[in-house]
Amino acid sequence: MKYTPHTRAVRFLSGLFYFFSIFIFINAFNFQHNPPGAWRQQHVLPIGSRGISDITFVDSLTGFAVTPYIANDTAFIVKTTDGGETWFESLKGPTNTIGGFSRIMFLDVNTGYACRNFLWKTTNSGQTWFNVNTSGIFPENMFVLNEDTIWLTDTEGLTGGVFRTTNGGTSWVRQLSLGSFNPNTIHMLNGKIGFVSRSNSSISIQNIRKTTNSGESWFLVSNLGDDFTSMYFSDSLNGWKAGWQRIMYSVDGGIVWSMQILPSGGNIEYNPIFKISSVGSDSLWGVGGVAVFGPSSIARGILYFTSNGGNNWSYQLPDTSIRIGQYFLLDFVGRSKGWAYSNFRPTGIHTTTGGDTTFTSVRQISDILPGDFILHQNYPNPFNGSTKIRFEINHGGTVSIGIFDITGKKLVELVNKQFTSGQYEVDYTTNENSSGVYFYSLSVDGIVLDTKKMIVLK
C-alpha cells in the first residue's frame, strides 16, 4: 500500500480510536459486574480458602466439588442444589482418614464416586458416603462406567498401575504396570476401549496408551502421544484431548492425533488448555488460557469455545468483579449452562446462556506501548509446518527476526524492516527443515535483544 498524508492520518485516528476502545473495555472489565445471564461470580464458602481439585454437575442445579489432599488438613466434598450459588458440606474429615480428593464423578443424581488414596461412594446424592474396597490400591484417578465396572490408576511404582473391577469393588485386577511411569490419567470410551497416560510427567517419550480389549493389552499411540489432562470422544472415532500446552483431535479412534490451533495474539499471554467439556458432538469448551490487560499486566482467565469440532476456536473474556487469573476446572450441562472454576481458591463463574461475546485471534495486536523489548515463545511449539512468533518493541526501529539451526547458521530472515512501537506477530512456515531444535532471535537496530528455542517435529 502507498502511504500518503491522508492514509497516515486515517491510520492515526484509527489507532487512537482503538486505544480508547481498549481503555474503556479494560475499565469495564476491571470494575463492573456482568449483566444477568452472562458469567456470574460464585464462591464455595464452606471450604474456607482451600482450592478445588475437581467439580462436576449432574444437572443445571445439582453439583459437587472436592478439595485436594493437604497434609494434616481437612478434606471436603461439598454440594450445591441451586446451580452453585450456595454450597454445603457433603463429607468432611481429616486427610489422614478421608484422603483428600483428586476426582469426583456421578452416574446420576444419586450415585457418585470420589477418590484419592481411598475410593468413596454415595447412593443418596451425597447425604452419606462410604468406603469401597480397593484391596490396597491407592487411587490417584478413576473412571466409572457403571456401579460394577470401575477403573483406577495408582502411581506407586511397585504396587501401582491400572486396575479394574467388574463387581463393584469386591475384587480388583491389575491391567497395566509401568513402574515409575504408572499412569495417573484415564479415560474409557466404553467397557473395552480406553486411554491412560502419565500426565504432567517429566518424561518426553510417547506416553499415551490405548486398549481395545478391556485392558488385556495396551499399545502406544503412533504420534505426538505426550499426555492428556482431559479427553472427550463424540463416537468411537472422533475425539479431542487436552494436554498441558495444546488441544489435539483424532479421527481414527485416538491412534493419530493432529494439533488444533487455539486463539493467540492480542492480549492473550498464555494459551494452554487443561480441561474440555462437550456440549454436543461438535461443540466444546476449554479452560486454561490467560489474557493480560493494562499497564499493571492484570491477568484474566479466558475460556475457549468451538462449534465446529475445533476447525475454529474462539474465546471469551468473562467480565467479573473478582479477578480470576486462570481457570482449571470446567463443566457444562447442555449448551448454555456451564461453570468454570479456579483450583487455587474457592471461586469460579457460572453462565446460564452460553456466556459472553466470543472473539477470535488478533493479528495487528495493540497500540499500547510495551514496557520493554519482548520476544514471546512461538506457538505452537513443537510444530510441523507452521508456527507464529510474537514480539513487542517500545520504540521504533529496524526489526529483524532470524531463524537459526543448532549450529548457529542463519537459515532465513523472516523480518527486516522498520516498525513503530507496539506488538506484532509473524508466521514462520517451513517444509524443508527436518525434525530438531532451532532458534529464533529478535534484533532491533542491529542489536540482538533475545533468542528463544523452538522445535520442529515431523
GROMACS .gro file of C-alpha atoms in nm, residues 50-287:
model
  238
   50ARG     CA    1  -0.886  -2.415   5.018
   51GLY     CA    2  -0.864  -2.482   4.648
   52ILE     CA    3  -1.080  -2.717   4.443
   53SER     CA    4  -0.935  -3.023   4.273
   54ASP     CA    5  -1.243  -3.128   4.073
   55ILE     CA    6  -1.602  -3.025   4.009
   56THR     CA    7  -1.898  -3.194   3.841
   57PHE     CA    8  -2.264  -3.110   3.778
   58VAL     CA    9  -2.534  -3.372   3.744
   59ASP     CA   10  -2.790  -3.123   3.611
   60SER     CA   11  -2.839  -2.747   3.598
   61LEU     CA   12  -2.887  -2.727   3.976
   62THR     CA   13  -2.706  -3.018   4.141
   63GLY     CA   14  -2.328  -3.021   4.155
   64PHE     CA   15  -2.038  -3.144   4.366
   65ALA     CA   16  -1.683  -3.021   4.427
   66VAL     CA   17  -1.387  -3.170   4.615
   67THR     CA   18  -1.074  -3.033   4.782
   68PRO     CA   19  -0.723  -3.173   4.728
   69TYR     CA   20  -0.503  -3.361   4.969
   70ILE     CA   21  -0.310  -3.134   5.206
   71ALA     CA   22  -0.117  -3.297   5.490
   72ASN     CA   23  -0.275  -3.251   5.833
   73ASP     CA   24  -0.566  -3.059   5.683
   74THR     CA   25  -0.939  -3.121   5.644
   75ALA     CA   26  -1.080  -3.265   5.322
   76PHE     CA   27  -1.424  -3.173   5.187
   77ILE     CA   28  -1.686  -3.289   4.944
   78VAL     CA   29  -1.936  -3.004   4.902
   79LYS     CA   30  -2.269  -2.994   4.722
   80THR     CA   31  -2.492  -2.732   4.561
   81THR     CA   32  -2.860  -2.761   4.474
   82ASP     CA   33  -2.903  -2.415   4.323
   83GLY     CA   34  -2.651  -2.417   4.041
   84GLY     CA   35  -2.353  -2.314   4.252
   85GLU     CA   36  -2.498  -2.005   4.420
   86THR     CA   37  -2.467  -2.171   4.762
   87TRP     CA   38  -2.272  -2.479   4.878
   88PHE     CA   39  -2.289  -2.702   5.186
   89GLU     CA   40  -2.082  -2.987   5.330
   90SER     CA   41  -2.147  -3.337   5.200
   91LEU     CA   42  -1.842  -3.508   5.354
   92LYS     CA   43  -1.575  -3.364   5.584
   93GLY     CA   44  -1.284  -3.515   5.768
   94PRO     CA   45  -0.907  -3.513   5.829
   95THR     CA   46  -0.698  -3.605   5.526
   96ASN     CA   47  -0.531  -3.895   5.707
   97THR     CA   48  -0.869  -4.073   5.717
   98ILE     CA   49  -1.058  -3.910   5.429
   99GLY     CA   50  -0.759  -3.891   5.194
  100GLY     CA   51  -0.832  -3.566   5.017
  101PHE     CA   52  -0.967  -3.588   4.664
  102SER     CA   53  -0.842  -3.564   4.308
  103ARG     CA   54  -1.155  -3.671   4.118
  104ILE     CA   55  -1.533  -3.685   4.157
  105MET     CA   56  -1.780  -3.847   3.916
  106PHE     CA   57  -2.154  -3.910   3.925
  107LEU     CA   58  -2.350  -4.168   3.726
  108ASP     CA   59  -2.681  -3.999   3.812
  109VAL     CA   60  -2.814  -3.757   4.071
  110ASN     CA   61  -2.788  -4.022   4.346
  111THR     CA   62  -2.485  -4.238   4.265
  112GLY     CA   63  -2.138  -4.086   4.273
  113TYR     CA   64  -1.773  -4.160   4.349
  114ALA     CA   65  -1.474  -3.963   4.476
  115CYS     CA   66  -1.114  -4.073   4.506
  116ARG     CA   67  -0.758  -4.011   4.612
  117ASN     CA   68  -0.587  -4.282   4.820
  118PHE     CA   69  -0.937  -4.409   4.901
  119LEU     CA   70  -1.249  -4.469   4.693
  120TRP     CA   71  -1.569  -4.321   4.830
  121LYS     CA   72  -1.925  -4.383   4.710
  122THR     CA   73  -2.269  -4.234   4.772
  123THR     CA   74  -2.605  -4.376   4.669
  124ASN     CA   75  -2.821  -4.098   4.814
  125SER     CA   76  -2.690  -3.786   4.641
  126GLY     CA   77  -2.417  -3.719   4.895
  127GLN     CA   78  -2.620  -3.744   5.215
  128THR     CA   79  -2.382  -4.020   5.325
  129TRP     CA   80  -2.059  -4.163   5.184
  130PHE     CA   81  -1.889  -4.499   5.244
  131ASN     CA   82  -1.557  -4.659   5.151
  132VAL     CA   83  -1.542  -4.902   4.860
  133ASN     CA   84  -1.291  -5.184   4.899
  134THR     CA   85  -0.979  -5.119   4.690
  135SER     CA   86  -0.761  -5.408   4.815
  136GLY     CA   87  -0.456  -5.196   4.892
  137ILE     CA   88  -0.484  -4.974   4.584
  138PHE     CA   89  -0.426  -4.602   4.647
  139PRO     CA   90  -0.611  -4.439   4.358
  140GLU     CA   91  -0.482  -4.118   4.201
  141ASN     CA   92  -0.758  -4.112   3.940
  142MET     CA   93  -1.062  -4.311   3.832
  143PHE     CA   94  -1.314  -4.366   3.557
  144VAL     CA   95  -1.655  -4.509   3.649
  145LEU     CA   96  -1.852  -4.677   3.370
  146ASN     CA   97  -2.127  -4.815   3.594
  147GLU     CA   98  -2.167  -4.941   3.950
  148ASP     CA   99  -1.997  -5.268   3.860
  149THR     CA  100  -1.716  -5.154   3.629
  150ILE     CA  101  -1.470  -4.905   3.776
  151TRP     CA  102  -1.114  -4.825   3.668
  152LEU     CA  103  -0.845  -4.684   3.900
  153THR     CA  104  -0.491  -4.555   3.847
  154ASP     CA  105  -0.228  -4.581   4.121
  155THR     CA  106   0.109  -4.411   4.057
  156GLU     CA  107   0.305  -4.603   4.322
  157GLY     CA  108   0.599  -4.767   4.145
  158LEU     CA  109   0.597  -5.121   4.284
  159THR     CA  110   0.234  -5.194   4.361
  160GLY     CA  111   0.059  -4.936   4.144
  161GLY     CA  112  -0.070  -4.942   3.788
  162VAL     CA  113  -0.411  -4.950   3.623
  163PHE     CA  114  -0.679  -5.158   3.796
  164ARG     CA  115  -1.032  -5.269   3.707
  165THR     CA  116  -1.323  -5.415   3.896
  166THR     CA  117  -1.631  -5.568   3.734
  167ASN     CA  118  -1.812  -5.641   4.059
  168GLY     CA  119  -1.831  -5.301   4.222
  169GLY     CA  120  -1.505  -5.333   4.415
  170THR     CA  121  -1.535  -5.681   4.561
  171SER     CA  122  -1.219  -5.774   4.369
  172TRP     CA  123  -0.968  -5.587   4.153
  173VAL     CA  124  -0.736  -5.693   3.869
  174ARG     CA  125  -0.422  -5.505   3.769
  175GLN     CA  126  -0.446  -5.443   3.394
  176LEU     CA  127  -0.122  -5.246   3.341
  177SER     CA  128   0.200  -5.184   3.533
  178LEU     CA  129   0.470  -4.940   3.419
  179GLY     CA  130   0.669  -4.899   3.740
  180SER     CA  131   0.781  -4.540   3.794
  181PHE     CA  132   0.580  -4.436   3.485
  182ASN     CA  133   0.249  -4.571   3.612
  183PRO     CA  134  -0.040  -4.362   3.469
  184ASN     CA  135  -0.231  -4.101   3.664
  185THR     CA  136  -0.492  -4.014   3.399
  186ILE     CA  137  -0.754  -4.241   3.246
  187HIS     CA  138  -1.046  -4.208   3.005
  188MET     CA  139  -1.267  -4.500   2.899
  189LEU     CA  140  -1.494  -4.478   2.595
  190ASN     CA  141  -1.674  -4.798   2.692
  191GLY     CA  142  -1.602  -5.131   2.854
  192LYS     CA  143  -1.335  -5.225   2.600
  193ILE     CA  144  -1.176  -4.906   2.464
  194GLY     CA  145  -0.982  -4.656   2.674
  195PHE     CA  146  -0.668  -4.449   2.721
  196VAL     CA  147  -0.419  -4.385   3.002
  197SER     CA  148  -0.121  -4.150   3.037
  198ARG     CA  149   0.125  -4.008   3.287
  199SER     CA  150   0.000  -3.651   3.276
  200ASN     CA  151   0.236  -3.365   3.362
  201SER     CA  152   0.530  -3.602   3.389
  202SER     CA  153   0.887  -3.502   3.315
  203ILE     CA  154   0.937  -3.776   3.056
  204SER     CA  155   0.940  -3.669   2.693
  205ILE     CA  156   0.867  -4.006   2.532
  206GLN     CA  157   0.530  -4.109   2.396
  207ASN     CA  158   0.321  -4.189   2.696
  208ILE     CA  159  -0.044  -4.230   2.589
  209ARG     CA  160  -0.151  -4.592   2.577
  210LYS     CA  161  -0.472  -4.735   2.436
  211THR     CA  162  -0.658  -5.058   2.497
  212THR     CA  163  -0.927  -5.214   2.279
  213ASN     CA  164  -0.980  -5.529   2.486
  214SER     CA  165  -1.069  -5.409   2.836
  215GLY     CA  166  -0.707  -5.365   2.940
  216GLU     CA  167  -0.580  -5.710   2.848
  217SER     CA  168  -0.321  -5.537   2.628
  218TRP     CA  169  -0.211  -5.178   2.566
  219PHE     CA  170  -0.020  -5.004   2.287
  220LEU     CA  171   0.136  -4.660   2.240
  221VAL     CA  172  -0.039  -4.421   2.006
  222SER     CA  173   0.163  -4.353   1.693
  223ASN     CA  174   0.238  -3.981   1.706
  224LEU     CA  175   0.258  -3.684   1.944
  225GLY     CA  176   0.150  -3.908   2.228
  226ASP     CA  177   0.269  -3.681   2.506
  227ASP     CA  178  -0.010  -3.696   2.766
  228PHE     CA  179  -0.362  -3.573   2.834
  229THR     CA  180  -0.536  -3.399   3.119
  230SER     CA  181  -0.886  -3.422   2.971
  231MET     CA  182  -1.041  -3.620   2.686
  232TYR     CA  183  -1.374  -3.644   2.503
  233PHE     CA  184  -1.495  -3.870   2.219
  234SER     CA  185  -1.816  -3.796   2.030
  235ASP     CA  186  -1.811  -4.151   1.888
  236SER     CA  187  -1.565  -4.438   1.856
  237LEU     CA  188  -1.350  -4.247   1.603
  238ASN     CA  189  -1.372  -3.871   1.665
  239GLY     CA  190  -1.212  -3.738   1.980
  240TRP     CA  191  -1.028  -3.448   2.141
  241LYS     CA  192  -0.764  -3.440   2.412
  242ALA     CA  193  -0.634  -3.151   2.615
  243GLY     CA  194  -0.270  -3.158   2.721
  244TRP     CA  195  -0.077  -2.907   2.923
  245GLN     CA  196   0.005  -2.698   2.619
  246ARG     CA  197  -0.237  -2.785   2.338
  247ILE     CA  198  -0.563  -2.931   2.209
  248MET     CA  199  -0.546  -3.222   1.967
  249TYR     CA  200  -0.802  -3.406   1.753
  250SER     CA  201  -0.826  -3.764   1.627
  251VAL     CA  202  -1.045  -3.910   1.352
  252ASP     CA  203  -0.925  -4.271   1.388
  253GLY     CA  204  -1.011  -4.357   1.746
  254GLY     CA  205  -0.706  -4.198   1.903
  255ILE     CA  206  -0.430  -4.365   1.703
  256VAL     CA  207  -0.308  -4.047   1.532
  257TRP     CA  208  -0.358  -3.700   1.683
  258SER     CA  209  -0.345  -3.367   1.499
  259MET     CA  210  -0.299  -3.031   1.665
  260GLN     CA  211  -0.574  -2.769   1.655
  261ILE     CA  212  -0.490  -2.400   1.679
  262LEU     CA  213  -0.618  -2.206   1.979
  263PRO     CA  214  -0.664  -1.827   1.967
  264SER     CA  215  -0.346  -1.629   2.021
  265GLY     CA  216  -0.221  -1.274   1.986
  266GLY     CA  217  -0.385  -0.961   2.120
  267ASN     CA  218  -0.394  -0.966   2.498
  268ILE     CA  219  -0.360  -1.345   2.518
  269GLU     CA  220  -0.036  -1.404   2.703
  270TYR     CA  221  -0.057  -1.777   2.765
  271ASN     CA  222  -0.281  -2.029   2.589
  272PRO     CA  223  -0.261  -2.381   2.727
  273ILE     CA  224  -0.574  -2.591   2.771
  274PHE     CA  225  -0.627  -2.807   3.079
  275LYS     CA  226  -0.987  -2.922   3.071
  276ILE     CA  227  -1.250  -2.967   2.800
  277SER     CA  228  -1.625  -3.015   2.830
  278SER     CA  229  -1.857  -3.116   2.547
  279VAL     CA  230  -2.194  -2.958   2.477
  280GLY     CA  231  -2.270  -3.158   2.162
  281SER     CA  232  -2.095  -3.370   1.904
  282ASP     CA  233  -1.901  -3.074   1.760
  283SER     CA  234  -1.928  -2.809   2.033
  284LEU     CA  235  -1.668  -2.796   2.309
  285TRP     CA  236  -1.546  -2.560   2.579
  286GLY     CA  237  -1.196  -2.543   2.725
  287VAL     CA  238  -1.012  -2.357   3.000
   0.00000   0.00000   0.00000
